[in-house]
Tab-separated table of C-alpha atoms in Angstrom:
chain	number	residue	atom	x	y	z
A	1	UNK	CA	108.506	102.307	67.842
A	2	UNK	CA	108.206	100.100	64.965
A	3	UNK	CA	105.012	99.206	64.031
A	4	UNK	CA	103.366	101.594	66.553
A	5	UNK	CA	102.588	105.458	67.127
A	6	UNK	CA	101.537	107.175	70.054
A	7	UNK	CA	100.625	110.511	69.590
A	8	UNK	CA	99.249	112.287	73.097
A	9	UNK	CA	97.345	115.454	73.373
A	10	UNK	CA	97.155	117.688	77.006
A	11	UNK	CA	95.671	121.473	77.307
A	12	UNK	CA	93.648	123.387	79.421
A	13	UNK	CA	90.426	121.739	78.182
A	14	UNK	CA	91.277	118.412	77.269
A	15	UNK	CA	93.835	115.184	77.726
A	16	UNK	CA	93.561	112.332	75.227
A	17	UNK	CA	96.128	110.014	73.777
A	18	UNK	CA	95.850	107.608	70.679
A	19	UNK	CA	98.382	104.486	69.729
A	20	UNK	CA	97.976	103.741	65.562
A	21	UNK	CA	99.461	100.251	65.068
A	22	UNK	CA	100.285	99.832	61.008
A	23	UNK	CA	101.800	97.244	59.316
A	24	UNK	CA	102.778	96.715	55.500
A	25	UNK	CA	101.872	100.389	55.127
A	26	UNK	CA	98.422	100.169	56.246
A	27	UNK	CA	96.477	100.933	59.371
A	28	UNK	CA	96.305	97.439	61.397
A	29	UNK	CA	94.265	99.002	64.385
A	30	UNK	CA	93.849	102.431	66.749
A	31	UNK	CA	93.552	102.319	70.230
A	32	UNK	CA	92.481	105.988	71.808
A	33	UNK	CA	91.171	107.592	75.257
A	34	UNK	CA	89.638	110.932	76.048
A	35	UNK	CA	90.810	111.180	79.745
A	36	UNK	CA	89.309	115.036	80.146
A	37	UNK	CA	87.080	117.325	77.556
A	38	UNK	CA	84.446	119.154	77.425
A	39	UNK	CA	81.416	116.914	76.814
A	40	UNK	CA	79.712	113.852	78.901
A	41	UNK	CA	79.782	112.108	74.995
A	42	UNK	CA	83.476	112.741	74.304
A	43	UNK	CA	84.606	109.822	75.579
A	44	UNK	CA	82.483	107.716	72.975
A	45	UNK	CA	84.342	110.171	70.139
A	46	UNK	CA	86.988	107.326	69.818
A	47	UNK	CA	84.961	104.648	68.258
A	48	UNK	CA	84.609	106.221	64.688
A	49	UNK	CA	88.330	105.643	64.608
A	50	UNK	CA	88.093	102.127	63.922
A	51	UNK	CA	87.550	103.338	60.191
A	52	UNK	CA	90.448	104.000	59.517
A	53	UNK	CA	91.731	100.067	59.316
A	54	UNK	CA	92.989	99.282	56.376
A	55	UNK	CA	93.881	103.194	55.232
A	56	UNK	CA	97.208	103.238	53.586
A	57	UNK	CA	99.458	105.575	56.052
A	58	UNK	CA	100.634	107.732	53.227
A	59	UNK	CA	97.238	108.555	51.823
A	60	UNK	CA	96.052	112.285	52.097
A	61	UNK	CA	93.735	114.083	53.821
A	62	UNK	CA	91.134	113.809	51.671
A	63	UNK	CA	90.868	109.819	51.874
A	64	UNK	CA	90.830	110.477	55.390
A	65	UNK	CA	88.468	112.881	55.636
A	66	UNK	CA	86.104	110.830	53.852
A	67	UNK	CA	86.496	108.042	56.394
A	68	UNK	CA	86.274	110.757	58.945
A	69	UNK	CA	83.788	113.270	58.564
A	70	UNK	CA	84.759	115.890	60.832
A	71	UNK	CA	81.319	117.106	61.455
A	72	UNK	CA	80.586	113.686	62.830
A	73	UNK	CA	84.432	113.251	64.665
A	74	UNK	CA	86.059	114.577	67.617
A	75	UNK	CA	88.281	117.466	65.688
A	76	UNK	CA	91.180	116.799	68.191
A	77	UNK	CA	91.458	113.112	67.783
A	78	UNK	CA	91.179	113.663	64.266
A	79	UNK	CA	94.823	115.612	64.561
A	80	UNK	CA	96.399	113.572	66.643
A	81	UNK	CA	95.536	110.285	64.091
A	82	UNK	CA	96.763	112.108	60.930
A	83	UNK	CA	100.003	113.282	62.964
A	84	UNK	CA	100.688	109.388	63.586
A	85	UNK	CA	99.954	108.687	59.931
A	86	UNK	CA	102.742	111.628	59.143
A	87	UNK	CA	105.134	109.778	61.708
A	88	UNK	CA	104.566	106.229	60.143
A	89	UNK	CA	105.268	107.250	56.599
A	90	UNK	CA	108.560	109.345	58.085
A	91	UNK	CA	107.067	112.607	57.354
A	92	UNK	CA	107.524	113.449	60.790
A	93	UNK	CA	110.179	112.782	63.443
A	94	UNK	CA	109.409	109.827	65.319
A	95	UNK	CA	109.858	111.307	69.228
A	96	UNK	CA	109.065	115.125	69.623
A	97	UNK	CA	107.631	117.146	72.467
A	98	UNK	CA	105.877	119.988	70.831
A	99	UNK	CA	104.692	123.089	73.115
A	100	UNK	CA	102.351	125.417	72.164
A	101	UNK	CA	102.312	128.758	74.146
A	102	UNK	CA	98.994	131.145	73.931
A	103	UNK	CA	98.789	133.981	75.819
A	104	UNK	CA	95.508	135.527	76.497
A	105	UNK	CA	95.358	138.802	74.495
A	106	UNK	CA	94.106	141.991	77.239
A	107	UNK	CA	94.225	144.946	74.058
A	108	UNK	CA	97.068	144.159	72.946
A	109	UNK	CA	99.117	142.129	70.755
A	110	UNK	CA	100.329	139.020	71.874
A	111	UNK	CA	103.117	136.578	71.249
A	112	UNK	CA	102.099	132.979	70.175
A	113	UNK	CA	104.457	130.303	69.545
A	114	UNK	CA	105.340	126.697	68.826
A	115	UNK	CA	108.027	124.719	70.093
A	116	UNK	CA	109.539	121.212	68.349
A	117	UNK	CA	111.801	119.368	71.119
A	118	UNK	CA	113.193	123.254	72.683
A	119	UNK	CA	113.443	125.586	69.557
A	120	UNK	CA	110.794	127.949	68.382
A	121	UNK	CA	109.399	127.159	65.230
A	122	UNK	CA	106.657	129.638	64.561
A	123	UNK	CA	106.565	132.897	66.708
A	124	UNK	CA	103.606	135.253	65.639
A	125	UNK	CA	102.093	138.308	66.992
A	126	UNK	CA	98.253	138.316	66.784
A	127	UNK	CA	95.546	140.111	67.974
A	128	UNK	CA	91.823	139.580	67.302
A	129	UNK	CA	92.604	136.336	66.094
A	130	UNK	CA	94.815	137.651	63.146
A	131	UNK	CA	98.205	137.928	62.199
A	132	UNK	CA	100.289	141.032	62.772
A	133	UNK	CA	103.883	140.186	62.056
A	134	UNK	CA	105.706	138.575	60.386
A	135	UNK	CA	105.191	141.141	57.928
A	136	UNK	CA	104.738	138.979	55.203
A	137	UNK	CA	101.846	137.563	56.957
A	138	UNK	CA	99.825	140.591	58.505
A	139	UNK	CA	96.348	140.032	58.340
A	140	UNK	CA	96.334	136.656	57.953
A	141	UNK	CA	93.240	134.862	59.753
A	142	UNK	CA	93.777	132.547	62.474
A	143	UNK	CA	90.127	131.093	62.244
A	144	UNK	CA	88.345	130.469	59.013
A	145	UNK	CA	90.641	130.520	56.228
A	146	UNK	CA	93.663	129.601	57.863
A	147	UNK	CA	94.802	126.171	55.937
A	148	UNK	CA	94.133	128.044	52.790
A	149	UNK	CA	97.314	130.625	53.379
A	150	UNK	CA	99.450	128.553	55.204
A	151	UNK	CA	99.214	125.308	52.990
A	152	UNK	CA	100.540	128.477	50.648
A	153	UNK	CA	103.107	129.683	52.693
A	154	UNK	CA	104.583	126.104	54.676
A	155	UNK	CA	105.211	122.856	53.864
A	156	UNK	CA	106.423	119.616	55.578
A	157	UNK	CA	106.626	119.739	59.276
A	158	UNK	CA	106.451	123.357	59.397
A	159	UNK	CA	102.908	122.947	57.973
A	160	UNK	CA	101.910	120.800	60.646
A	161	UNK	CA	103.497	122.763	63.325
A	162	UNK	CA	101.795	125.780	61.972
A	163	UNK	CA	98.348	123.799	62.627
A	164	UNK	CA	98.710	122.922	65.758
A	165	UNK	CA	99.457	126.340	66.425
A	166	UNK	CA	96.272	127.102	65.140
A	167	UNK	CA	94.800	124.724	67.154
A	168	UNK	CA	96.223	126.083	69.728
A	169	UNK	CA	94.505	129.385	69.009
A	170	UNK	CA	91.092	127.545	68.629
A	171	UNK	CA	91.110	125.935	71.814
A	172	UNK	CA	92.435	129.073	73.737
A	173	UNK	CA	89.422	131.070	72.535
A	174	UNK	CA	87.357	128.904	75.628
A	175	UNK	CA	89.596	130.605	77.951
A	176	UNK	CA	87.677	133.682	78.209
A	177	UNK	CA	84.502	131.948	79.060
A	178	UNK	CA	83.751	130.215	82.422
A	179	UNK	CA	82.272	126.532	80.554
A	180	UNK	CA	83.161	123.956	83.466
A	181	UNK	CA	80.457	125.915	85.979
A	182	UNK	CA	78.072	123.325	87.683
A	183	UNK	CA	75.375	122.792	87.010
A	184	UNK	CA	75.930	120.741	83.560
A	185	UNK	CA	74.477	122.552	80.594
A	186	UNK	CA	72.688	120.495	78.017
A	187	UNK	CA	74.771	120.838	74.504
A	188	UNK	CA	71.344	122.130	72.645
A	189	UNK	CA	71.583	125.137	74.482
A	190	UNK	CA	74.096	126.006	72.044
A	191	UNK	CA	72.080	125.548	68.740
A	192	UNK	CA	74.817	127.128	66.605
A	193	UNK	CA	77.286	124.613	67.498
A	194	UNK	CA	75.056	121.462	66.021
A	195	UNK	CA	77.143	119.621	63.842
A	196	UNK	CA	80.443	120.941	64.507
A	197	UNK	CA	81.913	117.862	65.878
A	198	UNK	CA	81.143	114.260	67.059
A	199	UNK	CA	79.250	115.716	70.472
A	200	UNK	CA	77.206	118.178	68.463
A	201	UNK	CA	76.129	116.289	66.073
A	202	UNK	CA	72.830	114.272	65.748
A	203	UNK	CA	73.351	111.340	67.870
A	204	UNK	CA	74.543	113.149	70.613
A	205	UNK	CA	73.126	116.865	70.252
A	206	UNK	CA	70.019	116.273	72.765
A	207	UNK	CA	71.963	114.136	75.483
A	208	UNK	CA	74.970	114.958	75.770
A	209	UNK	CA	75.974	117.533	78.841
A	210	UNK	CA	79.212	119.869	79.672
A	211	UNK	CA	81.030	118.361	82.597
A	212	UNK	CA	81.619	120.450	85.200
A	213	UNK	CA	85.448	121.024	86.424
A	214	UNK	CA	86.658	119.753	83.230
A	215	UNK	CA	89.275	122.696	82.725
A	216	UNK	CA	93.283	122.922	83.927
A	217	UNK	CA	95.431	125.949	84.706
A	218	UNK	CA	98.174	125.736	82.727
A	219	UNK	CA	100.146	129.033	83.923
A	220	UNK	CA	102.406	127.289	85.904
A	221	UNK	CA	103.511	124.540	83.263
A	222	UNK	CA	101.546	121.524	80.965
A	223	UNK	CA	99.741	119.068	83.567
A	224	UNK	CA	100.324	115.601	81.596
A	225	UNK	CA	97.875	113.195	82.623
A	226	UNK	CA	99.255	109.278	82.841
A	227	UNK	CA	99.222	106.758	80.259
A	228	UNK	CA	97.591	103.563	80.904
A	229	UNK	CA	100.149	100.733	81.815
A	230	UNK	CA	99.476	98.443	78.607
A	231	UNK	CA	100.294	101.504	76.698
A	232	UNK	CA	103.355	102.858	78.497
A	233	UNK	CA	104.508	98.726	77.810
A	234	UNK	CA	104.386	98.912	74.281
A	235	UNK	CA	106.715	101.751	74.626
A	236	UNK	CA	109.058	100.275	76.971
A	237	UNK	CA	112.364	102.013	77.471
A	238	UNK	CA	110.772	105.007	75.126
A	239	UNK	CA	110.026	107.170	78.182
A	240	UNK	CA	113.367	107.071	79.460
């Protein structure tokens, strides 16, 4: 849609959407929701994204990040905003339904992949959160030090399909723990996680509780949560 990008974002622990309007190659305004996720201050994780007015949409991630800290920004609205700046320059195709499958690992290897619109674009074994084949990129971390070896080995849409596999990876690693349990748990009960993202960091580290019954099943198929209606009416006839 000219003028407009809506980029939307459903797992097991979280459903968000954002809308970047741009204009004259810059950043006009963003409009964003967290529906679902993890944190009672998550839904306050969209109003650092008003900073990025005025960005030029084909600037890199580095001017970004600087507008953005990410230790002080919600690390999935932070994707979903520089995938809409790769749409509005044409980086990226403008309508794609990208599905990213994770199985949970049980000894064994397991088969991750990521879809674009029906055909597989990455298809990895891992195991212990590394690579095991392709050959050519066994032992490969799927944590820290990922972006280093695949800004080396993709480029292009494949680059950005390899990091939301990755994401993928990082958000399937809550999966094995039971976080959505009532009561709420106060975030500073987790004192390594301070400043890892906007509800760890100072302004929210001390108030800020899990919510309880936060995460989906996704076994049988993606759950995609609504759009609001003056959203869907931007994008009218898009859905069809």
């Amino acid at each position: 849609m000219p003028g407009k990008i809506l980029v939307t974002l459903d797992d097991t622990h979280h459903s968000m959407w954002l809308v970047m309007h741009h204009a004259i190659g810059h950043v006009t305004d963003i409009e964003a929701c967290v529906a679902r996720g993890p944190a009672t201050s998550c839904g306050s994780a969209t109003r650092p994204l008003g900073k990025l007015k005025g960005l030029p949409v084909d600037g890199d991630m580095l001017a970004f990040r600087e507008r953005l800290p990410p230790v002080l920004n919600c690390t999935h609205l932070m994707d979903l905003a520089y995938w809409a700046f790769r749409s509005a320059t044409g980086q990226a195709p403008l309508k794609r339904e990208i599905l990213i499958e994770i199985p949970d690992e049980a000894g064994e290897p397991v088969r991750i992949k990521v879809e674009r619109d029906g055909a597989i674009v990455h298809n990895w074994s891992v195991q212990d959160h590394q690579v095991v084949e392709p050959a050519h990129l066994a032992g490969k971390p799927m944590m820290k030090g990922f972006l280093s070896w695949a800004r080396e080995h993709f480029s292009g849409d494949d680059l950005d399909l390899a990091i939301m596999l990755q994401r993928g990876v990082f958000v399937a690693r809550g999966r094995r723990h039971l976080v959505d349990l009532s009561p709420a748990v106060p975030l500073n009960a987790a004192p390594a996680m301070r400043d890892a993202c906007h509800s760890y960091s100072q302004e929210h580290f001390d108030t800020a509780t899990s919510i309880v019954g936060y995460v989906r099943d996704f076994t049988d198929g993606v759950a995609v949560a609504s759009l609001p209606q003056h959203v869907t009416a931007y994008f009218k006839g898009f859905f069809q």
